[in-house]
Short mmCIF file of C-alpha atoms in Angstrom, two decimals:
data_model
loop_
_atom_site.label_atom_id
_atom_site.label_comp_id
_atom_site.label_asym_id
_atom_site.label_seq_id
_atom_site.Cartn_x
_atom_site.Cartn_y
_atom_site.Cartn_z
CA UNK A 1280 52.36 -53.07 -4.35
CA UNK A 1281 49.61 -50.85 -2.89
CA UNK A 1282 46.03 -51.65 -3.64
CA UNK A 1283 43.61 -48.96 -4.78
CA UNK A 1284 39.98 -49.15 -3.71
CA UNK A 1285 37.17 -47.27 -5.42
CA UNK A 1286 34.24 -46.29 -3.40
CA UNK A 1287 30.96 -45.34 -5.10
CA UNK A 1288 28.46 -43.13 -3.40
CA UNK A 1289 24.86 -44.02 -4.02
CA UNK A 1290 22.44 -41.14 -3.55
CA UNK A 1291 19.88 -41.72 -0.91
CA UNK A 1292 16.50 -42.59 -2.31
CA UNK A 1293 14.82 -39.73 -0.42
CA UNK A 1294 17.22 -37.13 -1.67
CA UNK A 1295 16.79 -38.39 -5.27
CA UNK A 1296 13.06 -38.14 -5.02
CA UNK A 1297 13.22 -34.57 -3.61
CA UNK A 1298 15.54 -33.49 -6.42
CA UNK A 1299 13.19 -35.00 -9.02
CA UNK A 1300 10.17 -33.24 -7.46
CA UNK A 1301 12.08 -29.91 -7.52
CA UNK A 1302 12.97 -30.42 -11.19
CA UNK A 1303 9.34 -31.18 -12.02
CA UNK A 1304 8.16 -28.05 -10.22
CA UNK A 1305 10.57 -25.97 -12.33
CA UNK A 1306 9.45 -27.39 -15.68
CA UNK A 1307 6.81 -24.68 -16.21
CA UNK A 1308 9.37 -21.93 -15.78
CA UNK A 1309 10.31 -21.49 -19.47
CA UNK A 1310 6.69 -21.39 -20.54
CA UNK A 1311 5.81 -18.97 -17.81
CA UNK A 1312 8.64 -16.63 -18.85
CA UNK A 1313 7.41 -16.70 -22.39
CA UNK A 1314 3.81 -16.09 -21.29
CA UNK A 1315 4.82 -13.14 -19.16
CA UNK A 1316 6.83 -11.71 -22.07
CA UNK A 1317 3.77 -11.87 -24.35
CA UNK A 1318 1.63 -10.30 -21.63
CA UNK A 1319 4.08 -7.45 -21.12
CA UNK A 1320 4.28 -6.79 -24.85
CA UNK A 1321 0.44 -6.72 -25.18
CA UNK A 1322 0.20 -4.46 -22.20
CA UNK A 1323 2.56 -1.91 -23.59
CA UNK A 1324 0.74 -2.03 -26.94
CA UNK A 1325 -2.87 -1.90 -25.59
CA UNK A 1326 -2.84 -0.11 -22.26
CA UNK A 1327 -4.51 3.30 -22.48
CA UNK A 1328 -5.57 2.61 -26.06
CA UNK A 1329 -8.51 0.20 -25.75
CA UNK A 1330 -11.06 0.27 -22.89
CA UNK A 1331 -11.16 -3.47 -22.37
CA UNK A 1332 -7.55 -3.68 -21.38
CA UNK A 1333 -8.42 -1.79 -18.17
CA UNK A 1334 -8.82 -5.16 -16.44
CA UNK A 1335 -5.15 -6.25 -16.87
CA UNK A 1336 -4.19 -2.63 -15.98
CA UNK A 1337 -5.39 -3.41 -12.41
CA UNK A 1338 -2.31 -5.63 -11.90
CA UNK A 1339 -0.23 -4.04 -9.14
CA UNK A 1340 2.61 -2.18 -10.91
CA UNK A 1341 5.37 -3.80 -8.94
CA UNK A 1342 4.44 -7.08 -10.61
CA UNK A 1343 6.29 -5.86 -13.74
CA UNK A 1344 9.54 -6.03 -11.69
CA UNK A 1345 8.88 -8.77 -9.22
CA UNK A 1346 7.64 -11.43 -11.67
CA UNK A 1347 10.70 -11.17 -14.03
CA UNK A 1348 13.10 -11.28 -11.02
CA UNK A 1349 11.41 -14.40 -9.77
CA UNK A 1350 11.53 -15.98 -13.18
CA UNK A 1351 15.15 -15.06 -13.50
CA UNK A 1352 15.91 -16.69 -10.14
CA UNK A 1353 14.05 -19.87 -11.12
CA UNK A 1354 15.86 -19.97 -14.51
CA UNK A 1355 19.20 -20.12 -12.78
CA UNK A 1356 18.34 -23.37 -11.07
CA UNK A 1357 16.29 -25.06 -13.82
CA UNK A 1358 17.93 -27.53 -16.24
CA UNK A 1359 15.63 -26.94 -19.15
CA UNK A 1360 16.41 -24.06 -21.44
CA UNK A 1361 18.28 -22.26 -18.72
CA UNK A 1362 19.92 -19.61 -20.86
CA UNK A 1363 16.88 -18.95 -23.06
CA UNK A 1364 14.65 -18.63 -20.00
CA UNK A 1365 17.15 -16.25 -18.38
CA UNK A 1366 17.24 -14.12 -21.50
CA UNK A 1367 13.46 -14.04 -21.68
CA UNK A 1368 13.13 -13.07 -18.03
CA UNK A 1369 15.66 -10.22 -18.52
CA UNK A 1370 13.69 -9.07 -21.59
CA UNK A 1371 10.52 -8.93 -19.45
CA UNK A 1372 12.31 -6.86 -16.89
CA UNK A 1373 13.74 -4.38 -19.40
CA UNK A 1374 10.51 -4.17 -21.40
CA UNK A 1375 8.14 -3.78 -18.43
CA UNK A 1376 10.37 -2.10 -15.88
CA UNK A 1377 9.01 1.33 -16.70
CA UNK A 1378 5.51 0.18 -15.78
CA UNK A 1379 6.59 -1.17 -12.34
CA UNK A 1380 6.62 2.18 -10.47
CA UNK A 1381 10.16 1.50 -9.20
CA UNK A 1382 11.79 4.89 -8.67
CA UNK A 1383 15.46 4.06 -9.37
CA UNK A 1384 16.35 7.78 -9.50
CA UNK A 1385 15.92 7.84 -5.72
CA UNK A 1386 19.30 5.95 -5.56
CA UNK A 1387 21.33 8.71 -7.04
CA UNK A 1388 19.28 11.92 -7.39
CA UNK A 1389 20.21 14.59 -4.92
CA UNK A 1390 17.96 17.67 -5.21
CA UNK A 1391 19.53 21.11 -4.94
CA UNK A 1392 18.88 22.93 -1.62
CA UNK A 1393 15.83 25.09 -1.62
CA UNK A 1394 16.41 28.88 -1.88
CA UNK A 1395 14.92 31.23 0.77
CA UNK A 1396 11.99 32.20 -1.62
CA UNK A 1397 11.04 28.56 -2.40
CA UNK A 1398 7.33 27.71 -2.73
CA UNK A 1399 5.66 24.89 -0.71
CA UNK A 1400 2.86 23.09 -2.54
CA UNK A 1401 0.45 20.57 -1.02
CA UNK A 1402 -1.82 18.42 -3.12
CA UNK A 1403 -4.38 16.02 -1.67
CA UNK A 1404 -7.55 14.14 -2.53
CA UNK A 1405 -9.60 14.91 0.58
CA UNK A 1406 -12.10 12.06 0.25
CA UNK A 1407 -15.26 14.14 -0.02
CA UNK A 1408 -13.96 17.10 1.93
CA UNK A 1409 -15.06 17.03 5.60
CA UNK A 1410 -18.19 14.92 5.06
CA UNK A 1411 -19.03 12.70 7.95
CA UNK A 1412 -19.48 9.04 7.22
CA UNK A 1413 -22.90 8.90 8.81
CA UNK A 1414 -24.04 11.96 6.83
CA UNK A 1415 -24.85 10.21 3.50
CA UNK A 1416 -21.53 8.78 2.34
CA UNK A 1417 -22.24 6.24 -0.38
CA UNK A 1418 -19.82 3.72 1.21
CA UNK A 1419 -18.89 3.06 4.82
CA UNK A 1420 -15.47 3.77 6.21
CA UNK A 1421 -12.85 1.03 6.71
CA UNK A 1422 -13.23 -1.03 9.85
CA UNK A 1423 -12.07 0.89 12.89
CA UNK A 1424 -12.02 4.30 11.18
CA UNK A 1425 -14.12 6.80 13.19
CA UNK A 1426 -16.10 9.57 11.57
CA UNK A 1427 -13.79 12.46 10.88
CA UNK A 1428 -14.04 15.74 12.71
CA UNK A 1429 -14.05 18.97 10.66
CA UNK A 1430 -11.67 20.52 13.17
CA UNK A 1431 -9.14 17.69 12.62
CA UNK A 1432 -9.59 18.06 8.91
CA UNK A 1433 -8.74 21.74 8.84
CA UNK A 1434 -5.96 21.24 11.39
CA UNK A 1435 -4.28 18.72 9.03
CA UNK A 1436 -4.51 21.14 6.17
CA UNK A 1437 -3.02 24.01 8.21
CA UNK A 1438 -0.21 21.80 9.44
CA UNK A 1439 1.12 21.50 5.89
CA UNK A 1440 2.06 25.19 6.05
CA UNK A 1441 1.81 25.36 2.21
CA UNK A 1442 1.97 28.43 0.06
CA UNK A 1443 -0.30 26.70 -2.45
CA UNK A 1444 -2.85 23.96 -1.66
CA UNK A 1445 -4.35 21.89 -4.57
CA UNK A 1446 -7.32 20.00 -3.08
CA UNK A 1447 -9.63 17.56 -4.81
CA UNK A 1448 -13.07 16.17 -4.00
CA UNK A 1449 -14.35 19.47 -2.62
CA UNK A 1450 -17.80 17.81 -2.87
CA UNK A 1451 -20.25 15.82 -0.83
CA UNK A 1452 -21.86 12.66 -2.13
CA UNK A 1453 -25.52 11.74 -1.51
CA UNK A 1454 -27.45 8.56 -2.12
CA UNK A 1455 -26.62 6.99 -5.49
CA UNK A 1456 -23.32 8.86 -5.61
CA UNK A 1457 -25.13 12.07 -6.43
CA UNK A 1458 -22.62 14.97 -6.11
CA UNK A 1459 -23.61 17.81 -3.83
CA UNK A 1460 -21.83 21.13 -4.12
CA UNK A 1461 -19.83 22.27 -1.06
CA UNK A 1462 -19.80 25.92 -0.05
CA UNK A 1463 -17.21 26.16 2.68
CA UNK A 1464 -15.61 29.45 1.51
CA UNK A 1465 -16.37 31.26 4.72
CA UNK A 1466 -14.62 28.73 6.86
CA UNK A 1467 -11.69 28.44 4.34
CA UNK A 1468 -11.17 32.21 4.71
CA UNK A 1469 -11.23 31.96 8.48
CA UNK A 1470 -8.85 28.94 8.51
CA UNK A 1471 -6.52 30.44 5.92
CA UNK A 1472 -6.56 34.21 6.36
CA UNK A 1473 -4.85 36.15 3.58
CA UNK A 1474 -5.11 33.28 1.11
CA UNK A 1475 -6.67 33.68 -2.34
CA UNK A 1476 -9.19 31.00 -3.34
CA UNK A 1477 -10.16 29.52 -6.70
CA UNK A 1478 -12.95 26.92 -7.12
CA UNK A 1479 -14.12 24.93 -10.11
CA UNK A 1480 -16.27 21.74 -10.00
CA UNK A 1481 -14.90 19.60 -7.12
CA UNK A 1482 -11.46 21.30 -7.09
CA UNK A 1483 -10.31 24.14 -4.81
CA UNK A 1484 -6.93 25.90 -4.90
CA UNK A 1485 -5.72 28.10 -2.05
CA UNK A 1486 -2.77 30.41 -2.55
CA UNK A 1487 -0.73 32.97 -0.56
CA UNK A 1488 0.06 34.61 -3.97
CA UNK A 1489 -2.40 36.69 -5.97
CA UNK A 1490 -4.50 34.90 -8.54
CA UNK A 1491 -4.30 36.50 -11.95
CA UNK A 1492 -6.36 33.85 -13.88
CA UNK A 1493 -8.51 30.89 -12.98
CA UNK A 1494 -10.55 28.55 -15.10
CA UNK A 1495 -11.92 25.09 -15.13
CA UNK A 1496 -10.78 23.00 -18.13
CA UNK A 1497 -13.85 21.57 -19.91
CA UNK A 1498 -13.51 18.08 -21.36
CA UNK A 1499 -16.42 18.46 -23.82
CA UNK A 1500 -14.47 19.80 -26.81
CA UNK A 1501 -12.31 16.69 -26.53
CA UNK A 1502 -15.01 14.10 -26.04
CA UNK A 1503 -15.08 11.35 -28.61
CA UNK A 1504 -18.86 10.74 -28.53
CA UNK A 1505 -21.85 12.98 -28.02
CA UNK A 1506 -23.12 11.21 -24.93
CA UNK A 1507 -19.78 11.88 -23.20
CA UNK A 1508 -20.54 15.59 -23.46
CA UNK A 1509 -23.85 15.23 -21.69
CA UNK A 1510 -24.60 16.25 -18.15
CA UNK A 1511 -27.07 13.94 -16.28
CA UNK A 1512 -30.58 15.34 -16.25
CA UNK A 1513 -31.44 17.18 -13.06
CA UNK A 1514 -27.84 17.45 -11.82
CA UNK A 1515 -27.38 20.15 -9.27
CA UNK A 1516 -23.67 20.24 -10.05
CA UNK A 1517 -23.24 20.21 -13.86
CA UNK A 1518 -19.53 21.14 -13.86
CA UNK A 1519 -18.73 18.10 -11.73
CA UNK A 1520 -19.30 15.99 -14.86
CA UNK A 1521 -17.40 18.21 -17.28
CA UNK A 1522 -14.50 19.81 -15.43
CA UNK A 1523 -11.80 17.77 -13.76
CA UNK A 1524 -8.86 20.21 -13.85
CA UNK A 1525 -8.66 23.74 -12.44
CA UNK A 1526 -5.93 25.97 -13.79
CA UNK A 1527 -4.92 28.85 -11.50
CA UNK A 1528 -2.29 31.33 -12.57
CA UNK A 1529 -0.46 33.01 -9.67
CA UNK A 1530 1.74 36.06 -9.54
CA UNK A 1531 4.90 34.84 -7.91
CA UNK A 1532 7.88 37.19 -7.47
CA UNK A 1533 7.17 39.25 -10.46
CA UNK A 1534 6.27 36.41 -12.87
CA UNK A 1535 3.29 34.23 -13.55
CA UNK A 1536 3.30 30.58 -12.65
CA UNK A 1537 0.44 28.20 -13.48
CA UNK A 1538 -0.79 25.51 -11.12
CA UNK A 1539 -2.99 22.74 -12.48
CA UNK A 1540 -5.11 21.01 -9.87
CA UNK A 1541 -6.53 17.80 -11.33
CA UNK A 1542 -8.71 14.79 -10.51
CA UNK A 1543 -9.03 12.43 -13.57
CA UNK A 1544 -11.98 10.06 -13.69
CA UNK A 1545 -11.68 6.65 -12.13
CA UNK A 1546 -11.63 3.61 -14.50
CA UNK A 1547 -14.66 2.44 -12.44
CA UNK A 1548 -17.97 4.34 -12.38
CA UNK A 1549 -18.11 6.34 -9.15
CA UNK A 1550 -21.48 4.69 -8.32
CA UNK A 1551 -19.59 1.53 -7.33
CA UNK A 1552 -17.20 0.85 -4.54
CA UNK A 1553 -13.57 0.04 -5.17
CA UNK A 1554 -11.84 -1.13 -8.38
CA UNK A 1555 -14.46 -3.68 -9.35
CA UNK A 1556 -13.49 -5.07 -12.81
CA UNK A 1557 -17.15 -5.74 -13.56
CA UNK A 1558 -17.78 -2.01 -13.49
CA UNK A 1559 -15.20 -0.99 -16.04
CA UNK A 1560 -16.78 0.65 -19.07
CA UNK A 1561 -15.87 2.29 -22.40
CA UNK A 1562 -17.57 5.48 -21.22
CA UNK A 1563 -15.22 5.78 -18.29
CA UNK A 1564 -12.28 5.18 -20.61
CA UNK A 1565 -13.37 7.92 -22.99
CA UNK A 1566 -13.93 10.40 -20.25
CA UNK A 1567 -10.37 9.77 -18.86
CA UNK A 1568 -8.90 10.27 -22.31
CA UNK A 1569 -10.98 13.45 -22.96
CA UNK A 1570 -9.91 15.03 -19.63
CA UNK A 1571 -6.23 14.24 -20.24
CA UNK A 1572 -6.33 15.55 -23.76
CA UNK A 1573 -8.08 18.77 -22.59
CA UNK A 1574 -5.33 19.21 -19.95
CA UNK A 1575 -2.51 18.52 -22.42
CA UNK A 1576 -3.94 21.08 -24.91
CA UNK A 1577 -4.19 23.82 -22.33
CA UNK A 1578 -0.74 23.12 -20.86
CA UNK A 1579 0.75 22.88 -24.30
CA UNK A 1580 -0.48 26.31 -25.25
CA UNK A 1581 0.53 27.82 -21.86
CA UNK A 1582 3.81 29.87 -22.08
CA UNK A 1583 4.19 30.05 -18.26
CA UNK A 1584 6.16 27.75 -15.99
CA UNK A 1585 3.73 25.24 -14.58
CA UNK A 1586 3.11 22.67 -11.86
CA UNK A 1587 0.56 19.89 -12.26
CA UNK A 1588 -0.56 17.73 -9.30
CA UNK A 1589 -3.47 15.72 -8.14
CA UNK A 1590 -5.28 12.39 -8.28
CA UNK A 1591 -4.91 10.82 -11.77
CA UNK A 1592 -6.52 7.55 -10.89
CA UNK A 1593 -3.73 5.92 -12.96
CA UNK A 1594 -0.92 3.73 -11.78
CA UNK A 1595 2.51 3.63 -13.42
CA UNK A 1596 1.25 0.55 -15.27
CA UNK A 1597 -1.51 2.46 -17.04
CA UNK A 1598 -0.63 3.64 -20.54
CA UNK A 1599 -3.21 6.42 -20.43
CA UNK A 1600 -0.55 8.51 -18.79
CA UNK A 1601 0.98 8.85 -22.27
CA UNK A 1602 -1.60 11.59 -22.79
CA UNK A 1603 0.02 13.84 -20.15
CA UNK A 1604 1.37 17.15 -21.43
CA UNK A 1605 4.69 16.84 -23.18
CA UNK A 1606 6.17 19.79 -21.19
CA UNK A 1607 5.63 18.07 -17.83
CA UNK A 1608 8.27 15.96 -16.05
CA UNK A 1609 7.57 13.65 -13.14
CA UNK A 1610 8.78 15.04 -9.85
CA UNK A 1611 9.51 11.50 -8.56
CA UNK A 1612 13.37 11.76 -8.67
CA UNK A 1613 13.14 14.07 -5.64
CA UNK A 1614 11.32 11.45 -3.69
CA UNK A 1615 13.36 9.33 -1.35
CA UNK A 1616 11.23 6.23 -1.86
CA UNK A 1617 12.15 3.42 -4.25
CA UNK A 1618 8.50 2.46 -4.58
CA UNK A 1619 6.28 5.52 -3.97
CA UNK A 1620 2.62 4.67 -3.40
CA UNK A 1621 -0.29 6.84 -2.43
CA UNK A 1622 -3.40 4.64 -2.41
CA UNK A 1623 -4.88 3.19 -0.28
CA UNK A 1624 -3.38 5.49 2.29
CA UNK A 1625 -3.49 2.88 5.16
CA UNK A 1626 -1.66 0.19 3.15
CA UNK A 1627 -0.60 1.84 -0.05
CA UNK A 1628 0.39 -0.37 -3.05
CA UNK A 1629 -0.43 1.91 -5.97
CA UNK A 1630 0.76 5.37 -6.93
CA UNK A 1631 -2.20 7.12 -8.46
CA UNK A 1632 -1.43 10.62 -7.18
CA UNK A 1633 1.24 12.38 -9.18
CA UNK A 1634 3.16 15.64 -9.38
CA UNK A 1635 4.75 17.09 -12.51
CA UNK A 1636 6.54 20.34 -13.42
CA UNK A 1637 7.90 22.07 -16.53
CA UNK A 1638 11.67 22.37 -16.98
CA UNK A 1639 11.69 25.96 -15.55
CA UNK A 1640 10.57 24.64 -12.16
CA UNK A 1641 13.09 22.95 -9.83
CA UNK A 1642 11.76 20.42 -7.32
CA UNK A 1643 13.91 20.63 -4.23
CA UNK A 1644 11.75 18.41 -1.96
CA UNK A 1645 8.97 15.92 -2.55
CA UNK A 1646 7.36 13.73 0.09
CA UNK A 1647 4.21 11.75 0.48
CA UNK A 1648 2.21 12.67 3.62
CA UNK A 1649 0.07 9.99 5.22
CA UNK A 1650 -3.32 11.34 6.16
CA UNK A 1651 -3.89 9.38 9.38
CA UNK A 1652 -7.16 7.90 8.20
CA UNK A 1653 -8.75 11.16 6.97
CA UNK A 1654 -8.55 10.10 3.38
CA UNK A 1655 -7.89 7.02 1.28
CA UNK A 1656 -5.13 8.98 -0.44
CA UNK A 1657 -1.81 10.22 0.85
CA UNK A 1658 -1.02 13.88 0.32
CA UNK A 1659 1.89 15.21 -1.78
CA UNK A 1660 4.13 17.95 -0.46
CA UNK A 1661 6.64 19.68 -2.73
CA UNK A 1662 9.12 22.48 -2.29
CA UNK A 1663 9.84 24.20 -5.59
CA UNK A 1664 11.53 27.27 -7.09
CA UNK A 1665 11.13 28.90 -10.50
CA UNK A 1666 14.06 29.97 -12.58
CA UNK A 1667 14.03 33.65 -13.40
#
């Protein structure tokens, strides 16, 4: 007869304590998942609709993808409500994924090759044109950034070799963020011979094609309150406060194509530096809405193919983008980046510069162009064609 021995393995005390600590650390996961789901739902309901939700809107957009993925990973190793937590984390990802700025179309979209007559478009927020930092800028440059040279500035613009340039912040700023009108038309004509030029407010559009119509789009008919229609007393640049989009219609190959050059107001008053949540205000919110509504009304009544590009001061997580013209489609599928970001140019985490086009316009190429320290925004370069 053969004896059978049973050996019991006793966990080491140290290992047991570590496992217990790990389980304790994971206890908040179900609650955290539920809290993030509530936050995501509130964000989708309130963002862009009420001014005081502008503070949560400053959450980096990628958080709407990263946080649910981390919660899902934690749910897979927790013992408490594992399935429920995993379902809630997935719901967070599905519900908030559109606000994350993740460009999934980059995985499969393959733009059609550009035809020989394709149009190159370059859009860029210039960061107060060629103004030198020591010449009255209301805020100093980032550490290590030298004052820019006007020759380098114009060289960068010429290097884009664009048929159409949509440039924002064609303006200098004085003490107290007082806008000062720029008159650089003589140099623009020297630097870009043969180009046609349209200017309104702080916006300038340069085109190799003839301009058949140009106008600044005034926000005042769309302002919600009387004070939002007012121009500050003594302003030397009244249209800076009332016009944030320049429409320029160009004659391209026998047909008219509209180009909208836009710079929507920041959530923060321009008198303050950076995205300081203490400086958010209902007035800024109303101005942003009025400008987007004015833009949408003009584009909605425009029968021509159109391109819209510029600095919207709005991330993918900001619901105010719902006010964009219905005809316009984001050009992002033509980008090769899974997470396109344009601001701050040195270490970009947010996409606040956008490009859109109507269905008659095909986007063959779309890339973000780093400015090498000349601006806090990256440029946007597109190659497009218009169906005949």
